[in-house]
Amino acid sequence: MRQIGSNLYALKQLILKSGRERSILNRHPWIFSGAVKTLPKAENGDIVSVHTNHGELLGFGFFSPNSQITCRLFEFGSDQIELDENYWKSKLKNAFALRKLLITAQTDCYRLLHAEGDFFPGIITDIYGEVAVIQLLIKGTERISPIIFEGLKELGFKYIYVKTKQSTQLLEQVEEGSRWIGETCPMPIVVKEYGVLFSVNVETGQKTGFFLDQRENRKLVGAWSDGKNVLNTFSYSGGFSLYALEAGAALVHSVDSSKDAIGLCEDNVALGKWKGKHESFIEDCFEFLKKAPTDFYDIIILDPPAFAKNARSVDNAARGYKNLNILGLDRVKKGGLVFTYSCSQHIDKDLFRKIVFSAAAETRRNVRILRQLSQPDDHPINIYHPEGEYLKGLMLYVD
Ligand code: SAH
């Protein structure tokens, strides 16, 4: 069963309603159920061909009849193409070629496949040294996964771990479905990011094991941390904390409500010899900030989990971000910095900036934006899929 969908004419057809082809012609990869005139007689995960109301071919996608997004396109245009093993492997090779340009010798953990950002919806692959961790987000990518595994091996990755979506909560029992393909790599492993060492457990950690998307933002925090008192809220395994310590911070406080996350953070702090002092707290960050003094922290980092998991929760999430930013902006020392982030896909950068604006206004302090921050280059944003720009941040100077 290697020749997946190789015969164009054997594919079931998804026909769009009249006039609903515009976004597909603009290479937006998602088809919502409301745009579909005729559903293909296909199963969840099948590859289907997508057509206009007049039958013209628009591209190919993974069919997901049970999802709000009925089909995710991975190929556009009206050409007949072979969707064979080489087709999928060349997507991997293209992604790898880009990463080779971006990743330096000081870093051996990065995102190799960023779903729509690499024209490959429904799959994420993160690299930790010799280990590739794959998240299969839809049935369609699960079906072709044997080809991906083979392609990753051919690129030189020795170990492959598949992490199912359900098992990505922090240290939850790994569900059936999460597994090593072939050889098992003993966990945890130590990886380096800009030369900073981190211990990562891909089996039990959050997401694929580490939040690779904050790499550049952690480096930026490091650049400002020398001699400073730094508060890292929502610290997880201490990503920002380690960069601050490495850069010579006088003191770093890491706060996370998860005991396991703080355990990882302490393990990571122990990997290095730092001049500065580090202390961690298993506590709710809102509560911690409420008690925090206003004349102590030079730098406060606010990097919460996605408060808006879907479009319906945007209002509540906005309130959460506002309250958090009020606390951060209020507690930072005069002349200090607040690094504030949102990784909610449903809160775009304009809305996030408005939320932070209204938080700043409540504190009645002078707040200036020094930098507008985003996700790193190995998490590319497909220009036709603006939803892929999920991480946004602001570096704020507070008088
Ligand atoms: N900044 C981190 C990633 C943060 S992920 C890095 O660079 O790696 C978000 C973290 O917030 C998780 O570890 C989660 O346990 C923690 N968390 C979620 N809600 C929280 C709360 N109310 N108070 C404290 N920590 C919380």
CSV table of C-alpha atoms and ligand atoms in Angstrom, one decimal:
chain,number,residue,atom,x,y,z
A,1,MET,CA,0.0,0.0,0.0
A,2,ARG,CA,2.7,2.4,-0.9
A,3,GLN,CA,1.2,4.2,-3.8
A,4,ILE,CA,-1.2,6.3,-1.9
A,5,GLY,CA,-3.6,8.0,-4.2
A,6,SER,CA,-1.3,7.8,-7.1
A,7,ASN,CA,-4.1,7.5,-9.6
A,8,LEU,CA,-5.8,10.9,-9.8
A,9,TYR,CA,-8.9,9.4,-11.3
A,10,ALA,CA,-9.3,6.9,-8.5
A,11,LEU,CA,-9.7,9.6,-5.9
A,12,LYS,CA,-13.1,10.6,-4.6
A,13,GLN,CA,-14.1,14.1,-5.5
A,14,LEU,CA,-15.1,16.9,-3.2
A,15,ILE,CA,-17.2,19.5,-5.0
A,16,LEU,CA,-17.4,23.1,-3.7
A,17,LYS,CA,-20.4,25.3,-3.8
A,18,SER,CA,-20.6,27.8,-6.6
A,19,GLY,CA,-18.3,30.8,-5.8
A,20,ARG,CA,-16.6,29.1,-2.9
A,21,GLU,CA,-13.3,28.4,-4.7
A,22,ARG,CA,-11.8,31.8,-4.1
A,23,SER,CA,-9.9,31.0,-0.9
A,24,ILE,CA,-8.6,27.7,-2.5
A,25,LEU,CA,-7.4,29.6,-5.5
A,26,ASN,CA,-5.6,31.8,-3.0
A,27,ARG,CA,-4.0,28.7,-1.6
A,28,HIS,CA,-5.7,28.8,1.7
A,29,PRO,CA,-5.5,25.2,2.8
A,30,TRP,CA,-8.8,24.7,4.7
A,31,ILE,CA,-12.2,23.9,3.4
A,32,PHE,CA,-15.0,24.4,5.9
A,33,SER,CA,-18.2,22.3,5.7
A,34,GLY,CA,-20.3,25.2,4.7
A,35,ALA,CA,-18.4,25.6,1.4
A,36,VAL,CA,-19.0,22.0,0.3
A,37,LYS,CA,-21.7,21.2,-2.3
A,38,THR,CA,-21.0,17.5,-2.6
A,39,LEU,CA,-19.1,15.5,-0.1
A,40,PRO,CA,-16.9,12.7,-1.5
A,41,LYS,CA,-17.9,9.2,-0.8
A,42,ALA,CA,-14.7,8.8,1.1
A,43,GLU,CA,-13.5,7.8,4.6
A,44,ASN,CA,-11.9,9.8,7.3
A,45,GLY,CA,-8.2,10.3,6.3
A,46,ASP,CA,-8.7,9.5,2.6
A,47,ILE,CA,-7.0,11.8,0.1
A,48,VAL,CA,-9.6,13.5,-2.1
A,49,SER,CA,-9.5,15.8,-5.1
A,50,VAL,CA,-11.1,19.2,-4.7
A,51,HIS,CA,-13.1,20.7,-7.6
A,52,THR,CA,-15.1,23.8,-8.4
A,53,ASN,CA,-18.8,23.6,-8.9
A,54,HIS,CA,-18.0,23.2,-12.6
A,55,GLY,CA,-15.7,20.3,-12.0
A,56,GLU,CA,-12.3,22.1,-12.4
A,57,LEU,CA,-9.6,20.5,-10.3
A,58,LEU,CA,-8.3,22.8,-7.6
A,59,GLY,CA,-6.0,20.5,-5.6
A,60,PHE,CA,-5.7,17.6,-3.2
A,61,GLY,CA,-6.4,17.3,0.4
A,62,PHE,CA,-7.0,15.1,3.5
A,63,PHE,CA,-10.6,14.4,4.1
A,64,SER,CA,-11.8,14.9,7.7
A,65,PRO,CA,-15.6,14.5,7.7
A,66,ASN,CA,-15.9,14.7,11.5
A,67,SER,CA,-14.0,17.9,11.8
A,68,GLN,CA,-15.1,21.5,11.3
A,69,ILE,CA,-12.4,21.7,8.7
A,70,THR,CA,-13.7,19.1,6.2
A,71,CYS,CA,-10.6,19.0,4.1
A,72,ARG,CA,-7.0,20.2,4.4
A,73,LEU,CA,-5.3,20.8,1.1
A,74,PHE,CA,-1.6,19.9,0.8
A,75,GLU,CA,-1.3,20.5,-3.0
A,76,PHE,CA,-2.9,23.2,-5.2
A,77,GLY,CA,-3.4,23.5,-8.9
A,78,SER,CA,-5.0,21.7,-11.7
A,79,ASP,CA,-2.1,19.4,-12.7
A,80,GLN,CA,-2.2,15.7,-12.4
A,81,ILE,CA,0.5,14.6,-10.0
A,82,GLU,CA,1.8,11.4,-8.6
A,83,LEU,CA,1.0,11.3,-4.9
A,84,ASP,CA,3.5,8.6,-4.3
A,85,GLU,CA,6.2,7.9,-1.8
A,86,ASN,CA,8.6,10.5,-3.4
A,87,TYR,CA,5.9,13.1,-3.2
A,88,TRP,CA,5.7,12.9,0.6
A,89,LYS,CA,9.4,12.5,1.1
A,90,SER,CA,10.1,15.6,-1.0
A,91,LYS,CA,7.9,17.6,1.3
A,92,LEU,CA,10.2,16.4,4.1
A,93,LYS,CA,13.4,17.1,2.2
A,94,ASN,CA,12.3,20.6,1.4
A,95,ALA,CA,11.5,21.3,5.0
A,96,PHE,CA,14.9,19.9,6.1
A,97,ALA,CA,16.7,22.0,3.5
A,98,LEU,CA,15.1,25.2,5.0
A,99,ARG,CA,16.1,24.1,8.5
A,100,LYS,CA,19.7,23.5,7.5
A,101,LEU,CA,19.8,27.2,6.5
A,102,LEU,CA,18.4,28.3,9.8
A,103,ILE,CA,19.8,26.2,12.5
A,104,THR,CA,23.4,26.7,13.7
A,105,ALA,CA,25.8,24.3,15.3
A,106,GLN,CA,24.9,25.6,18.7
A,107,THR,CA,21.4,24.3,18.4
A,108,ASP,CA,20.3,20.7,18.0
A,109,CYS,CA,16.6,21.0,18.7
A,110,TYR,CA,14.2,22.6,16.2
A,111,ARG,CA,10.9,22.2,14.4
A,112,LEU,CA,11.3,20.3,11.2
A,113,LEU,CA,7.7,20.2,10.0
A,114,HIS,CA,5.3,23.0,10.9
A,115,ALA,CA,2.1,21.7,9.4
A,116,GLU,CA,0.5,24.3,7.0
A,117,GLY,CA,3.7,26.3,7.4
A,118,ASP,CA,5.5,23.5,5.5
A,119,PHE,CA,2.5,22.8,3.2
A,120,PHE,CA,1.9,19.7,5.1
A,121,PRO,CA,-1.3,20.1,7.2
A,122,GLY,CA,-2.0,17.7,10.1
A,123,ILE,CA,1.6,16.9,11.1
A,124,ILE,CA,4.2,18.5,13.3
A,125,THR,CA,7.7,17.1,13.7
A,126,ASP,CA,10.2,18.4,16.2
A,127,ILE,CA,13.8,17.3,16.3
A,128,TYR,CA,15.8,16.7,19.5
A,129,GLY,CA,19.3,15.7,18.5
A,130,GLU,CA,18.8,12.3,16.9
A,131,VAL,CA,15.2,12.0,18.0
A,132,ALA,CA,12.3,13.1,15.7
A,133,VAL,CA,9.0,13.5,17.6
A,134,ILE,CA,5.9,13.4,15.4
A,135,GLN,CA,2.4,14.7,16.2
A,136,LEU,CA,-0.2,13.3,13.9
A,137,LEU,CA,-3.1,15.6,14.2
A,138,ILE,CA,-5.4,14.1,11.6
A,139,LYS,CA,-6.2,10.6,10.2
A,140,GLY,CA,-4.9,11.6,6.8
A,141,THR,CA,-1.3,12.0,8.0
A,142,GLU,CA,-1.6,9.0,10.2
A,143,ARG,CA,-2.4,6.9,7.1
A,144,ILE,CA,0.8,8.0,5.3
A,145,SER,CA,3.0,7.9,8.4
A,146,PRO,CA,5.0,4.9,7.4
A,147,ILE,CA,6.4,6.9,4.5
A,148,ILE,CA,7.2,9.8,6.8
A,149,PHE,CA,9.0,7.4,9.2
A,150,GLU,CA,11.1,6.1,6.4
A,151,GLY,CA,11.8,9.6,5.1
A,152,LEU,CA,13.0,10.7,8.5
A,153,LYS,CA,15.3,7.7,8.8
A,154,GLU,CA,16.7,8.6,5.4
A,155,LEU,CA,17.4,12.1,6.6
A,156,GLY,CA,19.5,10.6,9.4
A,157,PHE,CA,17.2,10.6,12.4
A,158,LYS,CA,17.9,7.5,14.4
A,159,TYR,CA,14.9,7.5,16.7
A,160,ILE,CA,11.3,8.3,16.0
A,161,TYR,CA,8.6,8.9,18.5
A,162,VAL,CA,5.0,9.3,17.6
A,163,LYS,CA,3.0,11.4,20.0
A,164,THR,CA,-0.8,11.3,19.7
A,165,LYS,CA,-2.7,14.5,20.2
A,166,GLN,CA,-4.4,13.3,23.4
A,167,SER,CA,-1.2,12.4,25.1
A,168,THR,CA,0.4,15.8,24.9
A,169,GLN,CA,-0.8,17.1,28.2
A,170,LEU,CA,2.0,17.5,30.7
A,171,LEU,CA,3.1,14.2,32.1
A,172,GLU,CA,-0.3,12.5,31.5
A,173,GLN,CA,-0.1,8.8,31.2
A,174,VAL,CA,1.1,8.2,27.7
A,175,GLU,CA,-2.0,6.9,25.8
A,176,GLU,CA,-2.1,4.0,23.5
A,177,GLY,CA,-0.9,5.4,20.2
A,178,SER,CA,2.1,7.2,21.5
A,179,ARG,CA,5.0,5.0,20.7
A,180,TRP,CA,8.6,4.5,19.4
A,181,ILE,CA,8.9,3.4,15.8
A,182,GLY,CA,11.7,0.9,15.9
A,183,GLU,CA,14.5,1.6,18.5
A,184,THR,CA,13.6,3.3,21.8
A,185,CYS,CA,15.8,6.2,22.9
A,186,PRO,CA,16.2,6.2,26.7
A,187,MET,CA,14.7,9.4,28.2
A,188,PRO,CA,15.5,12.1,29.1
A,189,ILE,CA,18.0,13.4,26.7
A,190,VAL,CA,20.1,16.6,26.9
A,191,VAL,CA,19.8,19.0,24.0
A,192,LYS,CA,21.3,22.4,23.3
A,193,GLU,CA,19.7,25.6,22.2
A,194,TYR,CA,22.1,28.4,21.4
A,195,GLY,CA,24.6,26.5,23.5
A,196,VAL,CA,22.2,26.4,26.6
A,197,LEU,CA,21.6,22.8,27.8
A,198,PHE,CA,18.2,21.4,28.4
A,199,SER,CA,17.0,18.0,29.6
A,200,VAL,CA,14.0,16.9,27.5
A,201,ASN,CA,11.7,14.0,27.9
A,202,VAL,CA,9.7,13.5,24.8
A,203,GLU,CA,7.5,10.8,26.3
A,204,THR,CA,6.2,12.7,29.3
A,205,GLY,CA,6.9,16.4,28.5
A,206,GLN,CA,4.3,18.9,27.3
A,207,LYS,CA,3.8,19.2,23.6
A,208,THR,CA,6.7,17.4,22.0
A,209,GLY,CA,8.8,17.9,25.1
A,210,PHE,CA,9.9,21.5,24.9
A,211,PHE,CA,8.6,24.8,23.7
A,212,LEU,CA,10.9,25.3,20.7
A,213,ASP,CA,8.9,28.3,19.5
A,214,GLN,CA,10.3,30.6,22.2
A,215,ARG,CA,13.9,30.1,21.2
A,216,GLU,CA,14.5,33.6,19.8
A,217,ASN,CA,12.5,35.2,22.6
A,218,ARG,CA,14.5,33.4,25.2
A,219,LYS,CA,17.7,34.6,23.6
A,220,LEU,CA,16.4,38.2,23.6
A,221,VAL,CA,15.6,37.9,27.3
A,222,GLY,CA,19.1,36.6,27.9
A,223,ALA,CA,20.5,39.7,26.2
A,224,TRP,CA,18.8,42.0,28.8
A,225,SER,CA,19.3,39.9,31.9
A,226,ASP,CA,22.9,40.6,33.1
A,227,GLY,CA,22.8,41.6,36.7
A,228,LYS,CA,19.0,41.7,36.8
A,229,ASN,CA,16.3,40.2,39.0
A,230,VAL,CA,14.1,38.2,36.7
A,231,LEU,CA,10.7,36.7,37.2
A,232,ASN,CA,9.8,33.9,34.8
A,233,THR,CA,6.1,33.1,35.1
A,234,PHE,CA,4.6,30.0,33.5
A,235,SER,CA,8.1,28.7,33.4
A,236,TYR,CA,7.5,25.1,32.4
A,237,SER,CA,11.0,23.5,32.3
A,238,GLY,CA,12.7,26.9,32.8
A,239,GLY,CA,13.5,27.9,29.2
A,240,PHE,CA,13.6,31.7,29.8
A,241,SER,CA,15.2,31.2,33.3
A,242,LEU,CA,18.2,29.4,32.0
A,243,TYR,CA,18.9,32.0,29.4
A,244,ALA,CA,18.7,34.7,32.1
A,245,LEU,CA,21.1,32.7,34.4
A,246,GLU,CA,23.5,32.1,31.5
A,247,ALA,CA,23.5,35.8,30.8
A,248,GLY,CA,24.5,36.6,34.4
A,249,ALA,CA,21.1,37.5,36.0
A,250,ALA,CA,21.5,38.2,39.7
A,251,LEU,CA,18.5,36.2,40.6
A,252,VAL,CA,15.8,34.3,38.7
A,253,HIS,CA,12.4,33.1,40.1
A,254,SER,CA,10.6,30.5,38.1
A,255,VAL,CA,6.9,30.0,38.8
A,256,ASP,CA,4.6,27.2,37.4
A,257,SER,CA,1.5,25.6,38.9
A,258,SER,CA,2.7,22.1,37.8
A,259,LYS,CA,4.9,20.2,40.2
A,260,ASP,CA,6.3,18.2,37.3
A,261,ALA,CA,7.2,21.3,35.3
A,262,ILE,CA,9.1,22.8,38.3
A,263,GLY,CA,10.8,19.4,38.7
A,264,LEU,CA,12.0,19.7,35.1
A,265,CYS,CA,13.0,23.3,35.7
A,266,GLU,CA,15.2,22.4,38.7
A,267,ASP,CA,16.8,19.5,36.7
A,268,ASN,CA,17.7,22.0,34.0
A,269,VAL,CA,19.0,24.6,36.4
A,270,ALA,CA,21.2,21.9,37.8
A,271,LEU,CA,22.8,21.2,34.4
A,272,GLY,CA,24.8,24.5,34.5
A,273,LYS,CA,26.9,26.4,37.0
A,274,TRP,CA,25.4,29.8,37.4
A,275,LYS,CA,26.7,32.9,39.3
A,276,GLY,CA,23.1,34.0,40.0
A,277,LYS,CA,20.6,32.6,42.4
A,278,HIS,CA,17.7,30.5,41.2
A,279,GLU,CA,14.5,29.7,43.1
A,280,SER,CA,11.4,28.0,41.9
A,281,PHE,CA,7.8,28.1,43.1
A,282,ILE,CA,4.9,25.7,42.5
A,283,GLU,CA,2.2,28.2,42.5
A,284,ASP,CA,-0.5,29.8,40.4
A,285,CYS,CA,1.1,32.7,38.6
A,286,PHE,CA,-1.8,35.1,39.1
A,287,GLU,CA,-1.6,34.5,42.9
A,288,PHE,CA,2.2,34.8,42.8
A,289,LEU,CA,2.1,38.1,41.0
A,290,LYS,CA,-0.6,39.5,43.3
A,291,LYS,CA,1.8,39.1,46.2
A,292,ALA,CA,4.9,40.2,44.4
A,293,PRO,CA,6.6,43.5,45.4
A,294,THR,CA,6.6,46.4,42.9
A,295,ASP,CA,10.2,47.4,43.4
A,296,PHE,CA,12.0,44.1,43.0
A,297,TYR,CA,11.9,42.5,39.5
A,298,ASP,CA,13.7,44.2,36.7
A,299,ILE,CA,12.3,41.8,34.2
A,300,ILE,CA,9.0,39.9,34.2
A,301,ILE,CA,8.2,37.3,31.6
A,302,LEU,CA,4.5,36.4,31.0
A,303,ASP,CA,4.2,33.3,28.8
A,304,PRO,CA,0.9,31.6,29.7
A,305,PRO,CA,-0.6,28.6,27.9
A,306,ALA,CA,-3.1,29.4,25.1
A,307,PHE,CA,-6.1,30.9,27.0
A,308,ALA,CA,-8.3,30.7,23.9
A,309,LYS,CA,-8.6,27.1,22.7
A,310,ASN,CA,-11.3,28.0,20.2
A,311,ALA,CA,-13.1,31.0,18.7
A,312,ARG,CA,-15.9,30.8,21.3
A,313,SER,CA,-13.5,31.3,24.2
A,314,VAL,CA,-11.8,34.5,22.9
A,315,ASP,CA,-13.7,36.9,25.2
A,316,ASN,CA,-12.8,35.0,28.3
A,317,ALA,CA,-9.3,34.5,27.1
A,318,ALA,CA,-9.0,38.3,26.5
A,319,ARG,CA,-10.0,38.9,30.1
A,320,GLY,CA,-7.4,36.4,31.3
A,321,TYR,CA,-4.6,38.1,29.3
A,322,LYS,CA,-5.7,41.5,30.4
A,323,ASN,CA,-5.7,40.5,34.1
A,324,LEU,CA,-2.3,38.9,33.8
A,325,ASN,CA,-0.8,41.8,32.0
A,326,ILE,CA,-2.2,44.3,34.5
A,327,LEU,CA,-0.3,42.3,37.2
A,328,GLY,CA,2.9,42.1,35.3
A,329,LEU,CA,3.0,45.7,34.3
A,330,ASP,CA,2.1,46.8,37.7
A,331,ARG,CA,4.7,44.7,39.5
A,332,VAL,CA,7.7,45.4,37.4
A,333,LYS,CA,10.3,47.9,38.7
A,334,LYS,CA,10.5,51.4,37.3
A,335,GLY,CA,12.6,51.2,34.2
A,336,GLY,CA,12.0,47.5,33.9
A,337,LEU,CA,11.0,45.2,31.1
A,338,VAL,CA,7.9,43.0,30.6
A,339,PHE,CA,8.0,40.3,28.0
A,340,THR,CA,4.5,39.3,27.3
A,341,TYR,CA,3.2,36.6,25.0
A,342,SER,CA,0.1,34.9,23.7
A,343,CYS,CA,0.2,31.6,21.8
A,344,SER,CA,-3.6,31.5,21.2
A,345,GLN,CA,-4.2,31.1,17.4
A,346,HIS,CA,-7.6,32.8,17.9
A,347,ILE,CA,-6.1,36.0,19.3
A,348,ASP,CA,-4.3,37.8,16.5
A,349,LYS,CA,-1.5,40.3,17.0
A,350,ASP,CA,-3.8,43.3,16.7
A,351,LEU,CA,-6.2,42.0,19.3
A,352,PHE,CA,-3.3,41.0,21.6
A,353,ARG,CA,-1.9,44.5,21.4
A,354,LYS,CA,-5.3,46.0,22.2
A,355,ILE,CA,-5.5,43.8,25.3
A,356,VAL,CA,-2.1,44.8,26.5
A,357,PHE,CA,-3.0,48.4,25.8
A,358,SER,CA,-6.0,48.2,28.0
A,359,ALA,CA,-4.0,46.5,30.7
A,360,ALA,CA,-1.3,49.2,30.5
A,361,ALA,CA,-4.0,51.9,30.7
A,362,GLU,CA,-5.3,50.4,34.0
A,363,THR,CA,-1.9,50.5,35.6
A,364,ARG,CA,-1.5,54.3,34.7
A,365,ARG,CA,2.2,53.7,34.0
A,366,ASN,CA,4.1,54.8,30.9
A,367,VAL,CA,4.6,51.8,28.8
A,368,ARG,CA,6.5,51.7,25.5
A,369,ILE,CA,6.8,48.9,23.0
A,370,LEU,CA,10.5,48.2,22.3
A,371,ARG,CA,9.9,45.2,20.1
A,372,GLN,CA,7.1,43.2,18.5
A,373,LEU,CA,7.8,39.5,18.8
A,374,SER,CA,6.8,36.4,16.9
A,375,GLN,CA,7.7,32.8,16.3
A,376,PRO,CA,11.1,31.7,15.1
A,377,ASP,CA,12.1,30.9,11.5
A,378,ASP,CA,11.7,27.2,11.9
A,379,HIS,CA,8.0,27.8,12.6
A,380,PRO,CA,7.3,29.5,9.2
A,381,ILE,CA,4.1,31.2,8.4
A,382,ASN,CA,2.5,30.2,5.1
A,383,ILE,CA,1.5,33.6,3.7
A,384,TYR,CA,-1.8,32.1,2.5
A,385,HIS,CA,-2.6,30.8,5.9
A,386,PRO,CA,-2.4,33.7,8.4
A,387,GLU,CA,-3.8,31.5,11.1
A,388,GLY,CA,-0.3,30.0,11.3
A,389,GLU,CA,1.0,33.1,13.0
A,390,TYR,CA,0.0,31.9,16.4
A,391,LEU,CA,2.8,33.2,18.7
A,392,LYS,CA,3.0,36.9,19.3
A,393,GLY,CA,4.7,39.0,22.0
A,394,LEU,CA,5.7,42.4,23.1
A,395,MET,CA,8.8,43.6,24.8
A,396,LEU,CA,7.7,46.5,26.9
A,397,TYR,CA,9.6,49.2,28.8
A,398,VAL,CA,7.8,50.4,31.8
A,399,ASP,CA,8.6,53.7,33.5
B,1,SAH,N1,7.7,29.6,28.9
B,1,SAH,C1,7.8,28.2,28.8
B,1,SAH,C2,6.5,27.5,28.2
B,1,SAH,C3,5.3,27.8,29.0
B,1,SAH,S1,4.0,26.6,28.7
B,1,SAH,C4,9.1,27.8,27.9
B,1,SAH,O1,9.8,28.7,27.4
B,1,SAH,O2,9.3,26.6,27.8
B,1,SAH,C5,2.8,27.1,29.9
B,1,SAH,C6,3.1,26.6,31.4
B,1,SAH,O3,2.1,27.3,32.2
B,1,SAH,C7,2.9,25.2,31.6
B,1,SAH,O4,4.1,24.6,32.2
B,1,SAH,C8,1.8,25.1,32.6
B,1,SAH,O5,2.0,24.1,33.6
B,1,SAH,C9,1.8,26.4,33.3
B,1,SAH,N2,0.5,27.0,33.8
B,1,SAH,C10,-0.7,26.9,33.3
B,1,SAH,N3,-1.6,27.7,34.0
B,1,SAH,C11,-0.9,28.2,35.1
B,1,SAH,C12,-1.2,29.0,36.2
B,1,SAH,N4,-2.4,29.5,36.3
B,1,SAH,N5,-0.2,29.3,37.0
B,1,SAH,C13,1.0,28.8,36.9
B,1,SAH,N6,1.4,28.1,35.8
B,1,SAH,C14,0.5,27.7,34.9
